[in-house]
Amino acid sequence: MPNGHRVPPPDARSPSRKAPDLVTQLPPERRNGSAPVPSPSDPSGADRGTAPGPTPAPRTRRELREMEQRQAAEAAEREAAIEARRAAAEEAERVAEAEWRAAQEARRVEAQAPRRPQVPPPQSARAAATGPMGLPGQHPVQSPAREQAGHWDDEGVHGHEAYDDVYDDARYAVDDTLAAASAAPARGRAGGSPEEWPPTGGRGLVTEADPHDLDPFADIDDDATRPSRADRRAAAAWEFEEHEREPNRRRRGAWGCLIALIVLGALVAGAAFFLQGPITSLMERFQPPEDYTGAGTGEVVFMINEGDGGETIAGNLEEQDIVASSEAFIEEVTSRSEQPIFYPGAYRMANQMSASDALDALLDPENKLENTFVIQEGLWARDALANASAATGIPIEELEAAASDPQALGLPAEATSVEGFLFPATYTFGPDVTADEVVQTLVDRSFQSLDEAGVAPEDRWETVIIASLIEREAGSEADAYKVSRVIRNRLDENQFPTRLLQFDSTVHYGTGDDTLVTTTDAERADASNPYNTYVHPGLPPGPIGNPGDVAIDAAQHPEDGPWLYFVTVNLETGETVFSATFEEHEAAVEQFLRYLDENG
């Protein structure tokens, strides 16, 4: 508002002014008490002796509400009446259509029935008021003279042909009557009252009763109401068609059952497909773990390393196929009344033993091999020396001191440790063996394998480095030769300009932790780690483990292929995906990440 002032409301401006009276809010014609309001029982005002006029306007709000309620009720009644009439008309039309279709069916049946000679019906039947078909206007035209003479042919000859002509005339009359009846409105047709259909004035072919349920000729007791030939044909046709429809119904029922069975089978198959995984997991949960039976066959040396627990021992037993599953061995250990105690060392075992027999063999002192130990493929040198110490009883410090001078042991000049030259195998020593003898024996065994593989002494260093990478990265013997090709392709500047191997296993060796599978962003960016092949191109400065015969052979004979990437997507099975492009490799990495998410 101007000047910022706010105009108060009327009541606020005139506090002394009263609120307007209720009467002043009514229409002009209702003010001042004019036009008296009739009582609810006499809305028209008839009781007052006056002619009913326009409905008086209400004086008060209550009268206004009552008037609105009455008007709404009247409108609802009118709508209901209109809807009832509409429904009655639709039902009458539906009945008329059904009658017309029944008449058409009767005509079709009559037209298809073979014509046979007929004996003229009695005079009373032909002269009946309702006609041969029971409907008005269905009488054959015949002269009285011919009827008295007994002649039914126009040529004065007795026979059945003339009677057939007369019968045809009657049938045509029937058709005309039925056509007129079907074209007439649903109400007020000939032969009945205006409110009923079919008419009750005669016995017609078209009736509301189902011919299968009622006998159309049950009430015939005189010639006047005897059915015509068309009536009898129609009744016989209905019975015949009923028998004809039964096989079709049976055939439709059989097809319906077959379709239902097919749909049911499809539903069962779909449910089995989608529920196969959950059902399998549930069954495996309640089924006992896989296990062999018996004491096994052959002879295997199994090594328990210092610090190995029950789960580690169980996993190593499964890996060497001594037991069928680690779960079966763990279940056997937990089922014993006394907790088993395992001692480091080498044990004489067999292939494919039951979990119970394998546990008994590890607990039997007779199976423990004195001064015998095993070095697995890819094992780091520190762990190999620890196994030798546990089996021979030689302190680990003495073994490490014996391995501290690589050149004195015959290793290449580039070697700064014995890493890569402690060959994986089973070793047994006498009780008086020394630390120097143990270390030299392991190195000499490595030289023997390299010589047998055809590796020249000047090539030993590079071959052992590549073989150690293959041993740590390949998941199977077949993959070893593909990994060797990836290494060669990445070291080629023409195929991979950066020459970065980007192996997590080398990063792990530089950090001294081989318990992990993946690396962090910080570890991959750490340039202070000389074994970090994510930042340092080419081969690492030395071997990252002790390779076996297969890895040495793969280092010399890589498989042909364009691969530049690979990733192990299943750590349990060792499945590895090799890719030639970075896009393919990214898809494989996503597969590996999903595996980690699903398996913790």
Short mmCIF file of N, CA, C and O in Angstrom, two decimals, residues 351-400:
data_model
loop_
_atom_site.label_atom_id
_atom_site.label_comp_id
_atom_site.label_asym_id
_atom_site.label_seq_id
_atom_site.Cartn_x
_atom_site.Cartn_y
_atom_site.Cartn_z
N ASN A 351 49.37 -90.85 -2.08
CA ASN A 351 48.42 -90.09 -2.89
C ASN A 351 46.99 -90.54 -2.58
O ASN A 351 46.71 -91.72 -2.40
N GLN A 352 46.06 -89.54 -2.53
CA GLN A 352 44.62 -89.78 -2.41
C GLN A 352 44.29 -90.64 -1.19
O GLN A 352 43.68 -91.70 -1.27
N MET A 353 44.67 -90.14 -0.05
CA MET A 353 44.36 -90.79 1.22
C MET A 353 43.07 -90.19 1.78
O MET A 353 42.72 -89.03 1.51
N SER A 354 42.37 -90.98 2.58
CA SER A 354 41.24 -90.43 3.31
C SER A 354 41.75 -89.45 4.35
O SER A 354 42.90 -89.51 4.79
N ALA A 355 40.90 -88.51 4.76
CA ALA A 355 41.30 -87.52 5.74
C ALA A 355 41.73 -88.17 7.05
O ALA A 355 42.70 -87.74 7.70
N SER A 356 41.03 -89.23 7.44
CA SER A 356 41.38 -89.93 8.68
C SER A 356 42.75 -90.58 8.59
O SER A 356 43.59 -90.46 9.49
N ASP A 357 43.03 -91.25 7.46
CA ASP A 357 44.33 -91.91 7.29
C ASP A 357 45.46 -90.88 7.16
O ASP A 357 46.58 -91.11 7.66
N ALA A 358 45.19 -89.75 6.52
CA ALA A 358 46.23 -88.72 6.38
C ALA A 358 46.59 -88.14 7.74
O ALA A 358 47.78 -87.91 8.03
N LEU A 359 45.58 -87.90 8.57
CA LEU A 359 45.86 -87.37 9.90
C LEU A 359 46.64 -88.39 10.74
O LEU A 359 47.60 -88.02 11.45
N ASP A 360 46.27 -89.64 10.64
CA ASP A 360 47.00 -90.68 11.39
C ASP A 360 48.46 -90.75 10.93
O ASP A 360 49.37 -90.96 11.74
N ALA A 361 48.69 -90.59 9.63
CA ALA A 361 50.06 -90.66 9.12
C ALA A 361 50.92 -89.50 9.62
O ALA A 361 52.10 -89.68 9.93
N LEU A 362 50.32 -88.31 9.71
CA LEU A 362 51.09 -87.16 10.20
C LEU A 362 51.36 -87.26 11.70
O LEU A 362 52.36 -86.70 12.19
N LEU A 363 50.52 -87.96 12.42
CA LEU A 363 50.73 -88.10 13.86
C LEU A 363 51.59 -89.31 14.21
O LEU A 363 51.96 -89.49 15.39
N ASP A 364 51.91 -90.15 13.22
CA ASP A 364 52.72 -91.34 13.48
C ASP A 364 54.21 -90.98 13.37
O ASP A 364 54.67 -90.59 12.30
N PRO A 365 54.98 -91.09 14.46
CA PRO A 365 56.42 -90.75 14.40
C PRO A 365 57.20 -91.58 13.38
O PRO A 365 58.25 -91.13 12.88
N GLU A 366 56.72 -92.79 13.07
CA GLU A 366 57.41 -93.63 12.11
C GLU A 366 57.43 -93.04 10.71
O GLU A 366 58.30 -93.38 9.90
N ASN A 367 56.47 -92.18 10.40
CA ASN A 367 56.38 -91.58 9.07
C ASN A 367 57.22 -90.31 8.93
O ASN A 367 57.36 -89.79 7.83
N LYS A 368 57.73 -89.80 10.04
CA LYS A 368 58.54 -88.59 9.99
C LYS A 368 59.94 -88.96 9.51
O LYS A 368 60.60 -89.85 10.06
N LEU A 369 60.37 -88.29 8.44
CA LEU A 369 61.67 -88.57 7.86
C LEU A 369 62.71 -87.68 8.51
O LEU A 369 62.62 -86.44 8.45
N GLU A 370 63.69 -88.26 9.10
CA GLU A 370 64.76 -87.49 9.74
C GLU A 370 65.64 -86.84 8.69
O GLU A 370 66.01 -87.47 7.69
N ASN A 371 65.94 -85.56 8.90
CA ASN A 371 66.82 -84.80 8.02
C ASN A 371 66.31 -84.75 6.57
O ASN A 371 67.09 -84.70 5.63
N THR A 372 64.96 -84.80 6.40
CA THR A 372 64.34 -84.72 5.07
C THR A 372 63.43 -83.51 5.03
O THR A 372 62.62 -83.28 5.94
N PHE A 373 63.55 -82.74 3.97
CA PHE A 373 62.68 -81.57 3.80
C PHE A 373 62.40 -81.37 2.32
O PHE A 373 63.08 -81.96 1.45
N VAL A 374 61.42 -80.52 2.07
CA VAL A 374 60.96 -80.26 0.70
C VAL A 374 61.01 -78.76 0.44
O VAL A 374 60.63 -77.95 1.29
N ILE A 375 61.48 -78.40 -0.75
CA ILE A 375 61.42 -77.02 -1.23
C ILE A 375 60.42 -76.98 -2.39
O ILE A 375 60.61 -77.66 -3.42
N GLN A 376 59.32 -76.24 -2.22
CA GLN A 376 58.30 -76.14 -3.27
C GLN A 376 58.71 -75.13 -4.34
O GLN A 376 59.50 -74.22 -4.07
N GLU A 377 58.14 -75.30 -5.55
CA GLU A 377 58.41 -74.39 -6.65
C GLU A 377 57.97 -72.98 -6.28
O GLU A 377 56.87 -72.78 -5.74
N GLY A 378 58.83 -71.99 -6.56
CA GLY A 378 58.52 -70.60 -6.29
C GLY A 378 58.80 -70.16 -4.88
O GLY A 378 58.62 -68.98 -4.56
N LEU A 379 59.21 -71.08 -3.99
CA LEU A 379 59.46 -70.72 -2.60
C LEU A 379 60.63 -69.74 -2.52
O LEU A 379 61.62 -69.87 -3.23
N TRP A 380 60.49 -68.74 -1.66
CA TRP A 380 61.57 -67.80 -1.47
C TRP A 380 62.74 -68.48 -0.74
O TRP A 380 62.56 -69.45 0.00
N ALA A 381 63.95 -67.97 -0.91
CA ALA A 381 65.14 -68.58 -0.32
C ALA A 381 65.07 -68.61 1.20
O ALA A 381 65.48 -69.59 1.84
N ARG A 382 64.55 -67.59 1.82
CA ARG A 382 64.47 -67.55 3.28
C ARG A 382 63.61 -68.69 3.80
O ARG A 382 63.90 -69.30 4.83
N ASP A 383 62.51 -69.00 3.09
CA ASP A 383 61.63 -70.08 3.52
C ASP A 383 62.25 -71.45 3.22
O ASP A 383 62.05 -72.41 3.98
N ALA A 384 63.01 -71.55 2.13
CA ALA A 384 63.69 -72.81 1.83
C ALA A 384 64.74 -73.15 2.90
O ALA A 384 64.86 -74.30 3.34
N LEU A 385 65.49 -72.17 3.33
CA LEU A 385 66.48 -72.40 4.38
C LEU A 385 65.80 -72.73 5.72
O LEU A 385 66.33 -73.54 6.51
N ALA A 386 64.62 -72.15 5.95
CA ALA A 386 63.89 -72.48 7.18
C ALA A 386 63.45 -73.94 7.16
O ALA A 386 63.50 -74.62 8.20
N ASN A 387 63.02 -74.43 6.03
CA ASN A 387 62.65 -75.86 5.94
C ASN A 387 63.86 -76.75 6.21
O ASN A 387 63.75 -77.77 6.90
N ALA A 388 64.99 -76.38 5.64
CA ALA A 388 66.20 -77.18 5.86
C ALA A 388 66.60 -77.17 7.33
O ALA A 388 67.02 -78.19 7.89
N SER A 389 66.44 -76.04 7.98
CA SER A 389 66.79 -75.96 9.40
C SER A 389 65.86 -76.82 10.24
O SER A 389 66.31 -77.52 11.16
N ALA A 390 64.54 -76.81 9.92
CA ALA A 390 63.59 -77.60 10.69
C ALA A 390 63.83 -79.09 10.54
O ALA A 390 63.66 -79.87 11.48
N ALA A 391 64.28 -79.52 9.37
CA ALA A 391 64.45 -80.95 9.14
C ALA A 391 65.80 -81.46 9.66
O ALA A 391 65.89 -82.57 10.20
N THR A 392 66.83 -80.67 9.50
CA THR A 392 68.17 -81.14 9.88
C THR A 392 68.57 -80.75 11.30
O THR A 392 69.53 -81.31 11.85
N GLY A 393 67.85 -79.79 11.84
CA GLY A 393 68.22 -79.33 13.16
C GLY A 393 69.35 -78.32 13.16
O GLY A 393 69.80 -77.88 14.23
N ILE A 394 69.83 -77.93 11.99
CA ILE A 394 70.88 -76.92 11.88
C ILE A 394 70.26 -75.55 12.13
O ILE A 394 69.23 -75.21 11.53
N PRO A 395 70.83 -74.73 12.98
CA PRO A 395 70.26 -73.40 13.22
C PRO A 395 70.15 -72.59 11.93
O PRO A 395 71.01 -72.68 11.04
N ILE A 396 69.13 -71.80 11.84
CA ILE A 396 68.88 -71.02 10.63
C ILE A 396 69.99 -70.01 10.40
O ILE A 396 70.34 -69.70 9.24
N GLU A 397 70.59 -69.52 11.47
CA GLU A 397 71.67 -68.55 11.32
C GLU A 397 72.87 -69.15 10.60
O GLU A 397 73.52 -68.49 9.78
N GLU A 398 73.18 -70.41 10.88
CA GLU A 398 74.29 -71.08 10.22
C GLU A 398 74.01 -71.27 8.73
O GLU A 398 74.90 -71.10 7.88
N LEU A 399 72.79 -71.62 8.39
CA LEU A 399 72.43 -71.80 6.98
C LEU A 399 72.48 -70.47 6.24
O LEU A 399 72.93 -70.39 5.08
N GLU A 400 72.02 -69.40 6.85
CA GLU A 400 72.07 -68.09 6.21
C GLU A 400 73.52 -67.61 6.01
O GLU A 400 73.84 -67.00 4.98
#
